[in-house]
PDB file of C-alpha atoms in Angstrom:
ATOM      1  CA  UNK A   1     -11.320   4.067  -1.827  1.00 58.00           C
ATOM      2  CA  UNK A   2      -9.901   5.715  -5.007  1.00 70.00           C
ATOM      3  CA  UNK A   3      -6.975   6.192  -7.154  1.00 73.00           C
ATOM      4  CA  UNK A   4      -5.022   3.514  -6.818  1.00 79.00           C
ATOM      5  CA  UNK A   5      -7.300   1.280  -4.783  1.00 86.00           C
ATOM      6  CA  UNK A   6      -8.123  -2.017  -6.817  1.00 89.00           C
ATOM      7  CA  UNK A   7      -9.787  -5.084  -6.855  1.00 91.00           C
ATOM      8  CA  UNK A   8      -7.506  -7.852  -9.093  1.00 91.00           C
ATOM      9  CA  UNK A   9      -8.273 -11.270 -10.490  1.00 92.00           C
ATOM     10  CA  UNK A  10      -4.989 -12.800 -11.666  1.00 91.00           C
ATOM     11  CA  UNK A  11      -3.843 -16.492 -12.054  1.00 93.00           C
ATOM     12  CA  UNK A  12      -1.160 -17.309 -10.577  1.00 95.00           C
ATOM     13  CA  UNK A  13       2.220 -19.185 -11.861  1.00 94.00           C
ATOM     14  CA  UNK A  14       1.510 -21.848  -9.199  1.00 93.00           C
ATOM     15  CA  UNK A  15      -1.886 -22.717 -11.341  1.00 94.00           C
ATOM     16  CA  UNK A  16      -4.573 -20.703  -8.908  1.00 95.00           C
ATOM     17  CA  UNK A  17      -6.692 -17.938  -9.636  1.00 95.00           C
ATOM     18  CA  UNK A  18      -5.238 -15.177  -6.795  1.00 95.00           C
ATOM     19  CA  UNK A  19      -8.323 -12.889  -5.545  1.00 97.00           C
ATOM     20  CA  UNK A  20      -5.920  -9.513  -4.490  1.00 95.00           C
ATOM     21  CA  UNK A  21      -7.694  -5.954  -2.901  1.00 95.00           C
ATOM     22  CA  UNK A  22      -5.761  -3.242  -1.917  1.00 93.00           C
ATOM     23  CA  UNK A  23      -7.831  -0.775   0.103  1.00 92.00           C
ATOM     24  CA  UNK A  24      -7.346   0.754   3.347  1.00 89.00           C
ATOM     25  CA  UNK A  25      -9.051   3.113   5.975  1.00 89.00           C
ATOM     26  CA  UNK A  26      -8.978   5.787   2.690  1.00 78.00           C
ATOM     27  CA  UNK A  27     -10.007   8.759   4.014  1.00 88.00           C
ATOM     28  CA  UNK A  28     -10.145   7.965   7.763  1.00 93.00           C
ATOM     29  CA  UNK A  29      -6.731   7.870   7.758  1.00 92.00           C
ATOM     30  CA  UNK A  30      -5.478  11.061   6.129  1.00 91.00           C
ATOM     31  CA  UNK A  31      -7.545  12.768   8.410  1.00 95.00           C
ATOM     32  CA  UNK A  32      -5.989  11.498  11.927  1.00 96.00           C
ATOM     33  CA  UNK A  33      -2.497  11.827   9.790  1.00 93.00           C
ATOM     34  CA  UNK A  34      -3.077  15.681   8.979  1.00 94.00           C
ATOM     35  CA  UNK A  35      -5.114  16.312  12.310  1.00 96.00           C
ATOM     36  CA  UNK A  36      -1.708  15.433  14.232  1.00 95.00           C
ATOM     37  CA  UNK A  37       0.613  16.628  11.661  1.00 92.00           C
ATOM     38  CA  UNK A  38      -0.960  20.388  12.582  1.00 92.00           C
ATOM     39  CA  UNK A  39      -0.680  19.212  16.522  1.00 93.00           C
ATOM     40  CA  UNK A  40       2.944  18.540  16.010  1.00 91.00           C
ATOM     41  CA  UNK A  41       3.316  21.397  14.167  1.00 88.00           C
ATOM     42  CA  UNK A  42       2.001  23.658  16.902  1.00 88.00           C
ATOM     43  CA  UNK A  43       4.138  21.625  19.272  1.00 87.00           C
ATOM     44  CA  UNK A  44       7.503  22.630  17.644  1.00 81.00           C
ATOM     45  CA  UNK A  45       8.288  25.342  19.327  1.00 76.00           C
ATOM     46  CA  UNK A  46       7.761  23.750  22.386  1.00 77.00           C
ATOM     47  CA  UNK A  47       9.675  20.928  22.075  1.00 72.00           C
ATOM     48  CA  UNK A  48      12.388  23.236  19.513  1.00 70.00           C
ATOM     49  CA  UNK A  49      14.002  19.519  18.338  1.00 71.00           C
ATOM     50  CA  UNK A  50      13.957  20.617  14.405  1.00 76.00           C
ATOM     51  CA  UNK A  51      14.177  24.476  13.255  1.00 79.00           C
ATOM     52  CA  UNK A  52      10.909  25.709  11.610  1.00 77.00           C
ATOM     53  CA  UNK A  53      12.000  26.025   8.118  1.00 83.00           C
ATOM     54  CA  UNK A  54      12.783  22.606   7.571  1.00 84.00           C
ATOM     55  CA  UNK A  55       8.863  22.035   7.854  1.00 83.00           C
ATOM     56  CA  UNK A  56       9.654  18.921   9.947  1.00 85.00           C
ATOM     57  CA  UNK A  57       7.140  18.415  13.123  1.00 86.00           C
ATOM     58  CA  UNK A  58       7.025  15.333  15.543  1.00 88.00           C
ATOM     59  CA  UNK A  59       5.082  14.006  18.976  1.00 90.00           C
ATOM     60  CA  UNK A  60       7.550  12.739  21.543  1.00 88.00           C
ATOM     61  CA  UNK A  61       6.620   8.998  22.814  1.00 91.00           C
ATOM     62  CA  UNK A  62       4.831   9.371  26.219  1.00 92.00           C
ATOM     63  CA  UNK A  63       3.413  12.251  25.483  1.00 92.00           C
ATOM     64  CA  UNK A  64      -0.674  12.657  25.884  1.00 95.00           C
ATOM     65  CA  UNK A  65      -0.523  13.676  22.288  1.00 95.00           C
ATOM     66  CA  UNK A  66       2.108  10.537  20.736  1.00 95.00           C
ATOM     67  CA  UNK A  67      -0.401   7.956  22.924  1.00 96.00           C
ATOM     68  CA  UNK A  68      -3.674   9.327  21.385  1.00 97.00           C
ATOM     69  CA  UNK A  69      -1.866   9.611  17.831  1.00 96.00           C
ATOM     70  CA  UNK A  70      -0.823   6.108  18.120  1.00 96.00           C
ATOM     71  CA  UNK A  71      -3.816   4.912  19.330  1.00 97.00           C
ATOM     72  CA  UNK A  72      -5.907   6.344  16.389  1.00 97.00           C
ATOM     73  CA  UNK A  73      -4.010   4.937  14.373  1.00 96.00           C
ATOM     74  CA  UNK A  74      -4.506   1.688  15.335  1.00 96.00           C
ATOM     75  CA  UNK A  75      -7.992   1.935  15.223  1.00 96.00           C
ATOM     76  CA  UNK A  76      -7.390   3.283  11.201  1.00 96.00           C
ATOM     77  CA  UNK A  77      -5.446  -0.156  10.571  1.00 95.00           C
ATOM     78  CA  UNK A  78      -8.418  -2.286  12.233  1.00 96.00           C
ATOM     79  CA  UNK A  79     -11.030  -0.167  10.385  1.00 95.00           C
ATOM     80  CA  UNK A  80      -9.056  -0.801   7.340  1.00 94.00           C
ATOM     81  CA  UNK A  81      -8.710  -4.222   7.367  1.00 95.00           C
ATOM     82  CA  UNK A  82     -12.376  -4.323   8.125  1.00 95.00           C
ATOM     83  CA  UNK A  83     -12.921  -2.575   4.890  1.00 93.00           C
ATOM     84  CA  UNK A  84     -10.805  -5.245   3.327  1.00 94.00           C
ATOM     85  CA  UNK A  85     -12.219  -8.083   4.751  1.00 95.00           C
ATOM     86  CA  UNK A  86     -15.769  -6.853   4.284  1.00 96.00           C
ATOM     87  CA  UNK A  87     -14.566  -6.595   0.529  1.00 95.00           C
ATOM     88  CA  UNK A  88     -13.045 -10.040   0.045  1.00 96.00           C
ATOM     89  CA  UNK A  89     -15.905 -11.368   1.356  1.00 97.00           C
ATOM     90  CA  UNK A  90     -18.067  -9.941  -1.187  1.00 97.00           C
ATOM     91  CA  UNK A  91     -15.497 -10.693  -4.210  1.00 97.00           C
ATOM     92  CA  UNK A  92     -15.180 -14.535  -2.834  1.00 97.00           C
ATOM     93  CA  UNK A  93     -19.628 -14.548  -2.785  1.00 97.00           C
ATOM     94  CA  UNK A  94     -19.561 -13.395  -5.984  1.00 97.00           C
ATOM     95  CA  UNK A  95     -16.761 -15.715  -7.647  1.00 96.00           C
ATOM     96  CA  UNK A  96     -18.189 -18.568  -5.860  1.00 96.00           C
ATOM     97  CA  UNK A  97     -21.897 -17.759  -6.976  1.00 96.00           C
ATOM     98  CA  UNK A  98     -20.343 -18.431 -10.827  1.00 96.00           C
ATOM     99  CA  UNK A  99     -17.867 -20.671 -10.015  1.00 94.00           C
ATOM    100  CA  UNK A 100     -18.388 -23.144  -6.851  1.00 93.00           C
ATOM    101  CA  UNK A 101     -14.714 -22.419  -5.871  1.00 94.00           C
ATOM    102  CA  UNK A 102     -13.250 -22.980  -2.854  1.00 94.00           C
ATOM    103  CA  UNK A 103     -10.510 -20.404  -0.837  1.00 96.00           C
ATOM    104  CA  UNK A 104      -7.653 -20.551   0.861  1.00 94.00           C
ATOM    105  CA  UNK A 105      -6.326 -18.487   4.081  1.00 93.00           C
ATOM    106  CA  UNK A 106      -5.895 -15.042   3.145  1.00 94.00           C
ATOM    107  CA  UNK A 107      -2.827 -12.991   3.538  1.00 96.00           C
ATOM    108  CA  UNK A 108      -3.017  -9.686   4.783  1.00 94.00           C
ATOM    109  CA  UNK A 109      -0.356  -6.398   4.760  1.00 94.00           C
ATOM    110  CA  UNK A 110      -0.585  -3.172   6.347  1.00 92.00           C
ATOM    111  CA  UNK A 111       1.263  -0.343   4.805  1.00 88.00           C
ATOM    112  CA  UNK A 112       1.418   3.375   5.655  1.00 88.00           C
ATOM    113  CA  UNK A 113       1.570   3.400   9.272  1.00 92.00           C
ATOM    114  CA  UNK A 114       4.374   3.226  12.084  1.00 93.00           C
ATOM    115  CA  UNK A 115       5.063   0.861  14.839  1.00 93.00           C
ATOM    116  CA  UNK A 116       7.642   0.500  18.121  1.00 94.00           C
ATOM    117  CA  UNK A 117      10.257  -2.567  17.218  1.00 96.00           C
ATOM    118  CA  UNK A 118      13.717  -3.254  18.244  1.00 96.00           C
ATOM    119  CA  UNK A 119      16.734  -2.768  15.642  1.00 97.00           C
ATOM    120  CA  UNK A 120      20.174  -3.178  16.401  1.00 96.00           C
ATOM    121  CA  UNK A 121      19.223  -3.444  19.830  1.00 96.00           C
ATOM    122  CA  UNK A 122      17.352  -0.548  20.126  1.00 96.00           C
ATOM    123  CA  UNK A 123      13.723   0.222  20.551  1.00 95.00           C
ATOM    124  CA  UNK A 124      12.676   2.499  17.360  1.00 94.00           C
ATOM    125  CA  UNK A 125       9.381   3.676  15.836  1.00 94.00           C
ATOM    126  CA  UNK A 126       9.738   2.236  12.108  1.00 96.00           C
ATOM    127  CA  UNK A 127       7.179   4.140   9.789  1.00 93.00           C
ATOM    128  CA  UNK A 128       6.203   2.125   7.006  1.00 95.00           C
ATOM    129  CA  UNK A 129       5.042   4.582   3.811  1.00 90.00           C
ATOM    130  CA  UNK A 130       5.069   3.194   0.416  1.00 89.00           C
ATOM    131  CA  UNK A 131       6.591   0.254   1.566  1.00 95.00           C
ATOM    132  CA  UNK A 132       5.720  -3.020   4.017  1.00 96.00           C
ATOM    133  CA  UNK A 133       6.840  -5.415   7.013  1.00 97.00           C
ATOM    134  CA  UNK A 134       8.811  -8.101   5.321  1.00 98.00           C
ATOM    135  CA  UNK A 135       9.869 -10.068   9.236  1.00 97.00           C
ATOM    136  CA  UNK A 136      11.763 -13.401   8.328  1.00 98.00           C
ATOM    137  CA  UNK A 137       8.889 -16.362   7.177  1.00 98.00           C
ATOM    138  CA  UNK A 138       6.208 -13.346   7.115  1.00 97.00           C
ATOM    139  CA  UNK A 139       4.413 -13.442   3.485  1.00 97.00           C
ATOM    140  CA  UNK A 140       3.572 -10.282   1.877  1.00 97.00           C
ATOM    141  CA  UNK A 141       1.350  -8.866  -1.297  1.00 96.00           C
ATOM    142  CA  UNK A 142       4.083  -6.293  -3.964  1.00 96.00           C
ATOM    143  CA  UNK A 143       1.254  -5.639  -6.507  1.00 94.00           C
ATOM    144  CA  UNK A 144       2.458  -4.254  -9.700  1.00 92.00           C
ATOM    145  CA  UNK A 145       0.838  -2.079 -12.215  1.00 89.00           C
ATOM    146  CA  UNK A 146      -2.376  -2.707 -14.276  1.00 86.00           C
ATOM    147  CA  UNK A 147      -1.672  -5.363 -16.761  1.00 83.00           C
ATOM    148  CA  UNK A 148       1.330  -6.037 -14.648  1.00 90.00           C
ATOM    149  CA  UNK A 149       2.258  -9.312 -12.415  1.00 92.00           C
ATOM    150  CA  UNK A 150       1.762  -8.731  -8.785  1.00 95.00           C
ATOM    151  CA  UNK A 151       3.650 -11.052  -6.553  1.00 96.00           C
ATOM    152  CA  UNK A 152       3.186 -12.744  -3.549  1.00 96.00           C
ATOM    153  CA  UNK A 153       6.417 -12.898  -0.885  1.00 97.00           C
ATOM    154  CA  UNK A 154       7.848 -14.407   1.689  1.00 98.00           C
ATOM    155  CA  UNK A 155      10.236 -11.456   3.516  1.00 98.00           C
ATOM    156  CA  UNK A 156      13.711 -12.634   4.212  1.00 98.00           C
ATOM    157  CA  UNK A 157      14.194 -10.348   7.967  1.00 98.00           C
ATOM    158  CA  UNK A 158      16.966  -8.453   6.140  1.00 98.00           C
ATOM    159  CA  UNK A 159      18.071  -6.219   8.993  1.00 96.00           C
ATOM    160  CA  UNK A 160      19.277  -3.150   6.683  1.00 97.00           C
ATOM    161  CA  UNK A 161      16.171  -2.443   5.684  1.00 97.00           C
ATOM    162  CA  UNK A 162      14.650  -3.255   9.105  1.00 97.00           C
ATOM    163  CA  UNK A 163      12.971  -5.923   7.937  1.00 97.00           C
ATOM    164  CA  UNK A 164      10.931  -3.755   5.177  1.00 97.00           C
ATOM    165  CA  UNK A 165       9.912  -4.337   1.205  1.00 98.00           C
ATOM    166  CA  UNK A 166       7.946  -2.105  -1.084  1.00 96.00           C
ATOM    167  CA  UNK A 167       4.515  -2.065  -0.861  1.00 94.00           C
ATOM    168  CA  UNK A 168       4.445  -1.834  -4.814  1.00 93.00           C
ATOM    169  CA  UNK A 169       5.747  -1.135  -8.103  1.00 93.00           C
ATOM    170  CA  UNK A 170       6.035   2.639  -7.146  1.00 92.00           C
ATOM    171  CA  UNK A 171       5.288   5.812  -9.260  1.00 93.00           C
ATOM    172  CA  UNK A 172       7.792   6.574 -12.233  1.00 94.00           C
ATOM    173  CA  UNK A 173       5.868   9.989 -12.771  1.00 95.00           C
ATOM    174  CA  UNK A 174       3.583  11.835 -10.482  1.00 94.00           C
ATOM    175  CA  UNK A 175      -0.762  11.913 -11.191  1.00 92.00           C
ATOM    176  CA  UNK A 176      -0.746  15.393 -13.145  1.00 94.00           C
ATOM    177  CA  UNK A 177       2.108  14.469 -15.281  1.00 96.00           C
ATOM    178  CA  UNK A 178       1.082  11.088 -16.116  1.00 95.00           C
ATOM    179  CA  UNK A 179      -2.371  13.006 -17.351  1.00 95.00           C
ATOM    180  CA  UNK A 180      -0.699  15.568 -18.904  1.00 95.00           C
ATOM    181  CA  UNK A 181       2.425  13.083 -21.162  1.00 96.00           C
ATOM    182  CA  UNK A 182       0.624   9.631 -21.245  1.00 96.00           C
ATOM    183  CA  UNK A 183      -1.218   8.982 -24.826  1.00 96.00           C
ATOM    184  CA  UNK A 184      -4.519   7.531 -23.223  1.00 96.00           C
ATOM    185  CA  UNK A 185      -5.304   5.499 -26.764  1.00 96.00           C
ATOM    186  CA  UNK A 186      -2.197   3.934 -26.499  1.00 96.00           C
ATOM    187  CA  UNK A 187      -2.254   2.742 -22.252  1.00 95.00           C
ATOM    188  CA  UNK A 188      -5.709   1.373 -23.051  1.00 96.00           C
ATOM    189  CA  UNK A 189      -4.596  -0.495 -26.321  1.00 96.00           C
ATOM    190  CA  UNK A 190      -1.804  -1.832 -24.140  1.00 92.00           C
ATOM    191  CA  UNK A 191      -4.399  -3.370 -22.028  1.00 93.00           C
ATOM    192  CA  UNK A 192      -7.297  -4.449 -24.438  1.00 95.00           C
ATOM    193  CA  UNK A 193      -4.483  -6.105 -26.762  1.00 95.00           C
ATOM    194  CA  UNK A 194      -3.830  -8.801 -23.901  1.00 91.00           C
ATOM    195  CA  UNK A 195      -7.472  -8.815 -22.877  1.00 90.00           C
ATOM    196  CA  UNK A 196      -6.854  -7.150 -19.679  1.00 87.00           C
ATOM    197  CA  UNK A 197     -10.131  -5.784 -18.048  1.00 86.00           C
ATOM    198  CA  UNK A 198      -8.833  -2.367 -16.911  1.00 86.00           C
ATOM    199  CA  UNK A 199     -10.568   1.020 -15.608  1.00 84.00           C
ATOM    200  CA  UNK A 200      -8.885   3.593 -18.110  1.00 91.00           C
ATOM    201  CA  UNK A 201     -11.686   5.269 -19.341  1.00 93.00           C
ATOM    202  CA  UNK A 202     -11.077   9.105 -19.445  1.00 93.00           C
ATOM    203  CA  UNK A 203      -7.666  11.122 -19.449  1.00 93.00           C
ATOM    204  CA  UNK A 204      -8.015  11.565 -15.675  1.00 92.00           C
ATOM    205  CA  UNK A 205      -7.584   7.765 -15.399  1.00 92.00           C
ATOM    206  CA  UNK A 206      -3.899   8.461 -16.378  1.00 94.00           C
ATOM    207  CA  UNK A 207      -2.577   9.177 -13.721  1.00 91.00           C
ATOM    208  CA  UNK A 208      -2.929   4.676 -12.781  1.00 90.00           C
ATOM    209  CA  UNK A 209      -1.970   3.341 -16.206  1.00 92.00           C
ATOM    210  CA  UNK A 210       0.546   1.140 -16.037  1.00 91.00           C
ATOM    211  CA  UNK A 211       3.040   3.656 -17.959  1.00 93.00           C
ATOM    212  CA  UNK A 212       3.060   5.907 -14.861  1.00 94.00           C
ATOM    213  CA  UNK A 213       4.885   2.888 -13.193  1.00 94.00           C
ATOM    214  CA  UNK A 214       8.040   1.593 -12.591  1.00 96.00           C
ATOM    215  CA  UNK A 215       8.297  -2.158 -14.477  1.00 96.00           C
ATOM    216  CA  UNK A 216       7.653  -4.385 -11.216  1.00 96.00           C
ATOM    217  CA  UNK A 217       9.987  -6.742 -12.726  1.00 96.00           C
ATOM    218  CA  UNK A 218      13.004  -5.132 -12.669  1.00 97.00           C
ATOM    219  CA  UNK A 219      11.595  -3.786  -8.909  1.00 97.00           C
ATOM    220  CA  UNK A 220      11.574  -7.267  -7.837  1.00 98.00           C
ATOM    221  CA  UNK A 221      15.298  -8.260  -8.473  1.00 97.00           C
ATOM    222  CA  UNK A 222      16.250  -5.160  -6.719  1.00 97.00           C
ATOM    223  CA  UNK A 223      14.995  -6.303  -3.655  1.00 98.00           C
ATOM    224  CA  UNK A 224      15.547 -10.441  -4.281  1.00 98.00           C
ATOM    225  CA  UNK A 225      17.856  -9.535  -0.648  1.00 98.00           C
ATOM    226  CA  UNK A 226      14.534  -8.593   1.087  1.00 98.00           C
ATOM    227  CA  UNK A 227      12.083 -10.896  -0.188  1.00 98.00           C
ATOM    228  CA  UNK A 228      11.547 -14.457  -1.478  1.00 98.00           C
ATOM    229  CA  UNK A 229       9.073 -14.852  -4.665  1.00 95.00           C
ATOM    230  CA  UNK A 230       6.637 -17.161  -3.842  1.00 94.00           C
TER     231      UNK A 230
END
């Protein structure tokens, strides 16, 4: 993938060295997401749920359409996981080659995609974007900036958020404006001064620099009700 698709080496405050990708189905995925968005779209009037101007669209559940959407995207999580897996096994060759290390079980995420669960005793479709499952016991990946912490979870099942976390820091300005205001001397200084090995190497890098971020700190007590640091 691209943007902000990474591969991370950090040590961790438990002593290990943590081995974190985050990479998905890329563009496999945007394509079933707009191919069904237009679907929808040409569905509306058919279904007339939501008046065209508010640009809203949707595939009702047991429809031929909702099944085949759903089941596309399935296959989008398993191909991205395969990507990820392929990826971490490469990264773990590699360390190990220079290294000897050994590994633990991984943890793996999904974000970006919808699924049927029940919530206050109904049966819902909960879509996931920019943020993750955080069940009660499940552990979870909230990767911060570069030259930020990333953290590893445990989610706490809070119910208000049906059972959800971030998937990330999130954006404090969007990709052209973070070009366009960021000082691209200073975001790599910010880096190199802390001996960070980053991937800011042009203006058009900007748009990931850590200063386009929100601090992941102060992300992380916000949501100390739907997550345990661990």
């Amino acid at each position: 993938g691209g943007g902000n698709h990474f591969i991370e080496l950090q040590r961790g405050d438990d002593g290990f060295i943590w081995l974190m990708i985050h990479s998905g189905s890329r563009n496999v995925g945007k394509q079933v997401a707009d191919h069904y968005n237009h679907v929808a779209k040409r569905l509306r009037e058919k279904y007339a749920a939501v008046p065209a101007a508010f640009d809203l669209a949707h595939l009702p559940l047991g429809s031929k359409e909702a099944d085949a959407y759903l089941a596309e995207m399935e296959y989008c999580l398993n191909f991205a996981q395969c990507n990820r897996d392929l990826m971490m096994e490469e990264v773990m060759r590699i360390v190990h080659e220079h290294t000897r290390a050994t590994f633990g079980k991984p943890i793996n995420i999904h974000h970006n995609f919808a699924r049927a669960e029940v919530h206050y005793g109904e049966r819902v479709m909960v879509h996931r974007k920019g943020a993750t499952s955080a069940e009660a016991g499940q552990m979870g990946i909230i990767p911060g900036s570069q030259g930020a912490a990333s953290y590893i979870v445990r989610g706490k099942g809070n119910r208000e958020s049906f059972c959800s976390c971030s998937h990330g820091a999130g954006r404090r300005m969007g990709r052209r404006q973070a070009e366009r205001e960021l000082d691209l001397a200073l975001e790599r200084a910010r880096l190199e001064s802390r001996g960070i090995i980053h991937s800011l190497r042009t203006r058009h890098d900007l748009d990931e620099a850590a200063g386009a971020y929100k601090d992941i700190e102060q992300v992380m007590a916000d949501q100390a009700d739907l997550v345990e640091h661990v």
